């Protein structure tokens, strides 16, 4: 592993704390990792960008998938996952997910999560797109993420675990050998710590969530600015498959100029029998796939986009009027409230929907224990690329992946003795290493990405996006080189800089992949090409801030690193 030496322009840390493990992020993956590390006797600190319960997990409506129902098996779950992943899943990673998943869900229930039960007392399971069986456990009808978040946050607080809230992680700290030594971070507002500080730890677990804010319209919360992927790239880690951004097919359409987080209309609504229709009431997904509205998300999103193009329409409709008021109020209270807040009553009228950026199937490349290509740095949840999702995530596999791989990371840290090493971070650089984008650049980046690298992509649109992003990057570098000027360090400028970093990688990978596969849709290459492209695209950041992009020889990921204990022998 070669460190880039690149750090965000930021003040030197003014305070520090020490731990065995620092977990960055407080969704299902982060808090599960933290709880398991703490249970193993490791001193653990949780750093989170907002409050403990403010991540993407709390917004998850549909549920968590696992082979828990009568007649269902991990093998059937594996088959559905591989089909959705369009030939790019790592089968070993998926097998780990589906075989360890049921017990991981049971442990989550033991932690305090309460899922909806059937009249017989067992879990009430439903279906979503791509699943051939009812295997989705849910809570509060459509508030599964909120319930999981509640249970995990309460468990963390009950243990008295040390947490640092409202803290934006800046960079990975490393020692002279390039091994992980902690993170630098900026705490926003008042509290025990304020301003830029550091957590020194020999193990860092990235669980920072997604990067949906790189697009104008997304289901992701405002905090999802790709901070973990950008940090990993600056630290020298490899990322993979960032071109596979899943656009959720059914997001509440709020108008052509709507920006920021948009209300999600869960796939579970279709799982319960809602129909996708055009303005004339025609069910256009029938005949396009054996599962019609319950086809994998990429197929449904493409079906909606095609119909919109054919009819020059801005959106389609989701019709669930036949549910009736009682079912809407009992099964989907959160979605019902969101629709009514925007003047739409799904009990009496079809809901206008259109695709919006939802989930990053790619991310920081890891092995089956969550290890990245940087010794001591782990990743889990949406920020990671474990190989589970391939080219398109199967519905409700994300919460399960966060659970399973977070547990594996905690077990690996405890087993390898990594925590016994006392980190010695390199000193903070005196000269700014990385120019910052202005706060306003965030909106420029979002519009570039929406136009050029959204649901529909082509060589022309991606080349234009790449040129525009490169201009932002070059202008900032030249200003720093010529007169030492860069944007003022702060949360807005750090986030914009992170967004530009992940946008450049996403576009570079999307330009290279000249085929249509999963949720990557190239208009100029409409067919899937297994011979040339059934492989992964891996990107890392060079010390001169250029991108090194290559493809793997097969669908298998190359090894990351041997266990930390073996490295130090």
Tab-separated table of N, CA and C in Angstrom, residues 21-34 37 44-49 167-174 180-185 199 201-210 226-239 359 362-367 369-386 401-403 405-407 409-410 413 418 498 502:
chain	number	residue	atom	x	y	z
A	21	UNK	N	-10.321	1.220	19.221
A	21	UNK	CA	-11.053	1.248	17.954
A	21	UNK	C	-11.846	2.544	17.882
A	22	UNK	N	-11.831	3.181	16.723
A	22	UNK	CA	-12.752	4.287	16.482
A	22	UNK	C	-13.654	3.886	15.332
A	23	UNK	N	-14.961	3.991	15.562
A	23	UNK	CA	-15.961	3.687	14.550
A	23	UNK	C	-16.537	5.003	14.059
A	24	UNK	N	-16.491	5.212	12.745
A	24	UNK	CA	-16.975	6.462	12.171
A	24	UNK	C	-18.319	6.198	11.505
A	25	UNK	N	-19.400	6.635	12.130
A	25	UNK	CA	-20.739	6.417	11.601
A	25	UNK	C	-21.612	5.736	12.632
A	26	UNK	N	-22.908	6.066	12.613
A	26	UNK	CA	-23.799	5.547	13.647
A	26	UNK	C	-25.070	4.941	13.072
A	27	UNK	N	-24.961	4.347	11.880
A	27	UNK	CA	-26.066	3.577	11.342
A	27	UNK	C	-25.987	2.146	11.840
A	28	UNK	N	-26.711	1.264	11.172
A	28	UNK	CA	-26.743	-0.123	11.614
A	28	UNK	C	-25.358	-0.748	11.604
A	29	UNK	N	-24.540	-0.436	10.604
A	29	UNK	CA	-23.198	-1.016	10.514
A	29	UNK	C	-22.290	-0.463	11.605
A	30	UNK	N	-22.270	0.851	11.754
A	30	UNK	CA	-21.370	1.461	12.726
A	30	UNK	C	-21.679	1.068	14.161
A	31	UNK	N	-22.944	1.153	14.544
A	31	UNK	CA	-23.290	0.849	15.932
A	31	UNK	C	-23.170	-0.636	16.234
A	32	UNK	N	-23.452	-1.492	15.251
A	32	UNK	CA	-23.241	-2.925	15.462
A	32	UNK	C	-21.763	-3.218	15.667
A	33	UNK	N	-20.904	-2.636	14.838
A	33	UNK	CA	-19.465	-2.830	15.008
A	33	UNK	C	-19.006	-2.338	16.372
A	34	UNK	N	-19.500	-1.171	16.768
A	34	UNK	CA	-19.099	-0.599	18.051
A	34	UNK	C	-19.532	-1.477	19.219
A	37	UNK	N	-17.380	-4.650	19.282
A	37	UNK	CA	-16.013	-4.342	19.744
A	37	UNK	C	-15.996	-4.125	21.250
A	44	UNK	N	-13.743	1.546	22.755
A	44	UNK	CA	-14.329	1.947	21.465
A	44	UNK	C	-14.933	3.340	21.547
A	45	UNK	N	-14.641	4.138	20.550
A	45	UNK	CA	-15.223	5.479	20.425
A	45	UNK	C	-16.038	5.529	19.142
A	46	UNK	N	-17.247	6.057	19.222
A	46	UNK	CA	-18.098	6.247	18.046
A	46	UNK	C	-18.097	7.724	17.683
A	47	UNK	N	-17.737	8.013	16.438
A	47	UNK	CA	-17.772	9.375	15.906
A	47	UNK	C	-18.875	9.439	14.868
A	48	UNK	N	-19.753	10.413	14.966
A	48	UNK	CA	-20.841	10.510	13.992
A	48	UNK	C	-21.072	11.952	13.585
A	49	UNK	N	-21.510	12.134	12.354
A	49	UNK	CA	-21.555	13.458	11.738
A	49	UNK	C	-22.673	14.339	12.290
A	167	UNK	N	-19.739	15.515	14.487
A	167	UNK	CA	-18.319	15.554	14.147
A	167	UNK	C	-18.103	15.047	12.725
A	168	UNK	N	-17.547	15.865	11.877
A	168	UNK	CA	-17.190	15.486	10.511
A	168	UNK	C	-15.780	14.921	10.512
A	169	UNK	N	-15.639	13.657	10.131
A	169	UNK	CA	-14.307	13.080	10.033
A	169	UNK	C	-13.577	13.718	8.856
A	170	UNK	N	-12.308	14.026	9.040
A	170	UNK	CA	-11.531	14.698	7.995
A	170	UNK	C	-10.610	13.724	7.277
A	171	UNK	N	-9.628	13.196	7.986
A	171	UNK	CA	-8.651	12.331	7.330
A	171	UNK	C	-8.222	11.193	8.237
A	172	UNK	N	-7.724	10.133	7.598
A	172	UNK	CA	-7.133	9.029	8.328
A	172	UNK	C	-5.735	9.432	8.767
A	173	UNK	N	-5.425	9.177	10.019
A	173	UNK	CA	-4.073	9.365	10.517
A	173	UNK	C	-3.305	8.059	10.318
A	174	UNK	N	-2.066	8.151	9.905
A	174	UNK	CA	-1.233	6.958	9.699
A	174	UNK	C	0.120	7.162	10.371
A	180	UNK	N	-2.726	2.398	10.036
A	180	UNK	CA	-3.751	3.258	10.618
A	180	UNK	C	-3.371	3.692	12.028
A	181	UNK	N	-3.581	4.977	12.303
A	181	UNK	CA	-3.273	5.520	13.633
A	181	UNK	C	-4.415	6.362	14.185
A	182	UNK	N	-5.584	6.323	13.537
A	182	UNK	CA	-6.728	7.089	14.025
A	182	UNK	C	-7.296	7.994	12.955
A	183	UNK	N	-8.056	8.988	13.386
A	183	UNK	CA	-8.664	9.941	12.455
A	183	UNK	C	-8.582	11.350	13.025
A	184	UNK	N	-8.554	12.318	12.124
A	184	UNK	CA	-8.780	13.709	12.526
A	184	UNK	C	-10.230	14.039	12.239
A	185	UNK	N	-10.789	14.947	13.004
A	185	UNK	CA	-12.210	15.261	12.869
A	185	UNK	C	-12.468	16.676	13.341
A	199	UNK	N	-8.832	11.355	17.159
A	199	UNK	CA	-8.964	10.132	17.950
A	199	UNK	C	-7.844	9.208	17.503
A	201	UNK	N	-6.144	5.712	17.377
A	201	UNK	CA	-6.532	4.318	17.522
A	201	UNK	C	-5.854	3.499	16.439
A	202	UNK	N	-5.441	2.271	16.732
A	202	UNK	CA	-4.805	1.431	15.714
A	202	UNK	C	-5.795	0.782	14.752
A	203	UNK	N	-7.089	0.871	15.060
A	203	UNK	CA	-8.113	0.323	14.162
A	203	UNK	C	-9.192	1.372	13.938
A	204	UNK	N	-9.523	1.608	12.687
A	204	UNK	CA	-10.586	2.546	12.307
A	204	UNK	C	-11.603	1.792	11.466
A	205	UNK	N	-12.875	1.907	11.846
A	205	UNK	CA	-13.957	1.284	11.096
A	205	UNK	C	-14.775	2.384	10.431
A	206	UNK	N	-14.731	2.419	9.112
A	206	UNK	CA	-15.544	3.380	8.364
A	206	UNK	C	-16.935	2.799	8.175
A	207	UNK	N	-17.942	3.520	8.650
A	207	UNK	CA	-19.338	3.145	8.450
A	207	UNK	C	-20.127	4.417	8.190
A	208	UNK	N	-19.595	5.210	7.258
A	208	UNK	CA	-20.070	6.576	7.035
A	208	UNK	C	-21.262	6.676	6.099
A	209	UNK	N	-21.743	5.545	5.576
A	209	UNK	CA	-22.919	5.596	4.714
A	209	UNK	C	-22.584	5.966	3.283
A	210	UNK	N	-23.563	6.544	2.602
A	210	UNK	CA	-23.471	6.710	1.159
A	210	UNK	C	-23.002	8.067	0.698
A	226	UNK	N	-20.347	11.353	0.906
A	226	UNK	CA	-19.217	10.547	0.446
A	226	UNK	C	-17.942	10.735	1.238
A	227	UNK	N	-18.064	11.183	2.501
A	227	UNK	CA	-16.870	11.505	3.289
A	227	UNK	C	-15.964	10.294	3.498
A	228	UNK	N	-16.553	9.117	3.738
A	228	UNK	CA	-15.745	7.936	3.998
A	228	UNK	C	-14.961	7.480	2.787
A	229	UNK	N	-15.604	7.497	1.609
A	229	UNK	CA	-14.914	7.101	0.376
A	229	UNK	C	-13.786	8.079	0.074
A	230	UNK	N	-14.052	9.379	0.233
A	230	UNK	CA	-13.019	10.381	-0.039
A	230	UNK	C	-11.849	10.239	0.934
A	231	UNK	N	-12.149	10.036	2.204
A	231	UNK	CA	-11.090	9.835	3.201
A	231	UNK	C	-10.235	8.623	2.834
A	232	UNK	N	-10.896	7.525	2.470
A	232	UNK	CA	-10.162	6.307	2.126
A	232	UNK	C	-9.263	6.518	0.917
A	233	UNK	N	-9.770	7.219	-0.085
A	233	UNK	CA	-8.951	7.503	-1.275
A	233	UNK	C	-7.725	8.326	-0.912
A	234	UNK	N	-7.904	9.358	-0.098
A	234	UNK	CA	-6.757	10.175	0.292
A	234	UNK	C	-5.754	9.361	1.107
A	235	UNK	N	-6.247	8.351	1.819
A	235	UNK	CA	-5.363	7.511	2.625
A	235	UNK	C	-4.643	6.446	1.797
A	236	UNK	N	-4.988	6.330	0.512
A	236	UNK	CA	-4.344	5.359	-0.353
A	236	UNK	C	-5.128	4.085	-0.566
A	237	UNK	N	-6.348	4.004	-0.021
A	237	UNK	CA	-7.165	2.799	-0.190
A	237	UNK	C	-7.751	2.732	-1.596
A	238	UNK	N	-8.120	1.527	-1.983
A	238	UNK	CA	-8.775	1.318	-3.272
A	238	UNK	C	-10.289	1.339	-3.108
A	239	UNK	N	-10.971	1.876	-4.108
A	239	UNK	CA	-12.429	1.804	-4.154
A	239	UNK	C	-12.813	1.048	-5.425
A	359	UNK	N	-28.681	4.432	-3.580
A	359	UNK	CA	-27.719	3.574	-2.876
A	359	UNK	C	-26.489	3.334	-3.741
A	362	UNK	N	-21.129	0.233	-4.951
A	362	UNK	CA	-19.678	0.212	-4.818
A	362	UNK	C	-19.224	1.007	-3.613
A	363	UNK	N	-17.918	1.060	-3.410
A	363	UNK	CA	-17.368	1.795	-2.277
A	363	UNK	C	-15.936	1.386	-2.011
A	364	UNK	N	-15.520	1.514	-0.766
A	364	UNK	CA	-14.155	1.170	-0.378
A	364	UNK	C	-14.009	-0.354	-0.423
A	365	UNK	N	-13.060	-0.838	-1.184
A	365	UNK	CA	-12.922	-2.270	-1.412
A	365	UNK	C	-12.455	-2.985	-0.151
A	366	UNK	N	-13.178	-4.062	0.207
A	366	UNK	CA	-12.825	-4.829	1.395
A	366	UNK	C	-12.784	-6.326	1.080
A	367	UNK	N	-12.227	-7.085	2.014
A	367	UNK	CA	-12.297	-8.536	1.924
A	367	UNK	C	-13.449	-9.030	2.792
A	369	UNK	N	-13.573	-9.954	5.715
A	369	UNK	CA	-13.510	-9.525	7.114
A	369	UNK	C	-13.586	-8.000	7.240
A	370	UNK	N	-13.909	-7.331	6.137
A	370	UNK	CA	-14.031	-5.882	6.175
A	370	UNK	C	-12.727	-5.133	6.090
A	371	UNK	N	-11.604	-5.836	5.849
A	371	UNK	CA	-10.313	-5.161	5.754
A	371	UNK	C	-10.179	-4.442	4.415
A	372	UNK	N	-9.676	-3.242	4.421
A	372	UNK	CA	-9.393	-2.497	3.196
A	372	UNK	C	-7.935	-2.738	2.798
A	373	UNK	N	-7.472	-2.001	1.805
A	373	UNK	CA	-6.074	-2.136	1.376
A	373	UNK	C	-5.128	-1.289	2.221
A	374	UNK	N	-5.635	-0.611	3.251
A	374	UNK	CA	-4.794	0.130	4.196
A	374	UNK	C	-4.792	-0.639	5.517
A	375	UNK	N	-3.636	-1.058	6.016
A	375	UNK	CA	-3.590	-1.844	7.257
A	375	UNK	C	-4.263	-1.115	8.422
A	376	UNK	N	-5.198	-1.795	9.070
A	376	UNK	CA	-5.897	-1.219	10.216
A	376	UNK	C	-7.157	-0.453	9.878
A	377	UNK	N	-7.415	-0.233	8.594
A	377	UNK	CA	-8.623	0.473	8.171
A	377	UNK	C	-9.644	-0.546	7.681
A	378	UNK	N	-10.837	-0.505	8.271
A	378	UNK	CA	-11.938	-1.388	7.910
A	378	UNK	C	-13.094	-0.551	7.362
A	379	UNK	N	-13.996	-1.201	6.643
A	379	UNK	CA	-15.175	-0.500	6.141
A	379	UNK	C	-16.349	-1.471	6.102
A	380	UNK	N	-17.536	-0.971	6.427
A	380	UNK	CA	-18.749	-1.786	6.365
A	380	UNK	C	-19.950	-0.893	6.103
A	381	UNK	N	-21.029	-1.509	5.659
A	381	UNK	CA	-22.215	-0.742	5.296
A	381	UNK	C	-22.071	-0.147	3.907
A	382	UNK	N	-22.819	0.912	3.644
A	382	UNK	CA	-22.872	1.460	2.286
A	382	UNK	C	-21.536	2.011	1.812
A	383	UNK	N	-20.683	2.448	2.711
A	383	UNK	CA	-19.390	2.997	2.298
A	383	UNK	C	-18.476	1.919	1.728
A	384	UNK	N	-18.765	0.654	2.020
A	384	UNK	CA	-17.889	-0.448	1.629
A	384	UNK	C	-18.342	-1.107	0.337
A	385	UNK	N	-17.407	-1.765	-0.331
A	385	UNK	CA	-17.723	-2.652	-1.446
A	385	UNK	C	-17.215	-4.035	-1.063
A	386	UNK	N	-18.100	-4.849	-0.510
A	386	UNK	CA	-17.749	-6.198	-0.084
A	386	UNK	C	-17.851	-7.205	-1.218
A	401	UNK	N	-26.407	-6.582	5.264
A	401	UNK	CA	-24.966	-6.496	5.019
A	401	UNK	C	-24.291	-5.703	6.131
A	402	UNK	N	-24.909	-4.589	6.552
A	402	UNK	CA	-24.339	-3.809	7.636
A	402	UNK	C	-24.181	-4.623	8.906
A	403	UNK	N	-25.203	-5.400	9.232
A	403	UNK	CA	-25.155	-6.252	10.424
A	403	UNK	C	-24.048	-7.301	10.331
A	405	UNK	N	-21.420	-7.858	8.246
A	405	UNK	CA	-20.017	-7.508	8.072
A	405	UNK	C	-19.477	-6.666	9.226
A	406	UNK	N	-20.331	-5.933	9.914
A	406	UNK	CA	-19.891	-5.238	11.125
A	406	UNK	C	-19.477	-6.243	12.189
A	407	UNK	N	-20.261	-7.314	12.337
A	407	UNK	CA	-19.902	-8.349	13.306
A	407	UNK	C	-18.580	-9.017	12.931
A	409	UNK	N	-16.094	-7.684	11.272
A	409	UNK	CA	-15.001	-6.736	11.532
A	409	UNK	C	-14.617	-6.760	13.004
A	410	UNK	N	-15.608	-6.691	13.885
A	410	UNK	CA	-15.318	-6.700	15.321
A	410	UNK	C	-14.588	-7.979	15.722
A	413	UNK	N	-10.877	-7.732	14.486
A	413	UNK	CA	-10.039	-6.837	15.297
A	413	UNK	C	-9.669	-7.515	16.613
A	418	UNK	N	-4.901	-6.554	16.861
A	418	UNK	CA	-4.529	-5.270	16.267
A	418	UNK	C	-4.547	-4.147	17.294
A	498	UNK	N	-15.088	16.687	-0.701
A	498	UNK	CA	-15.338	15.237	-0.715
A	498	UNK	C	-16.254	14.845	-1.867
A	502	UNK	N	-15.420	12.047	-4.938
A	502	UNK	CA	-16.176	10.840	-5.293
A	502	UNK	C	-16.835	10.984	-6.657
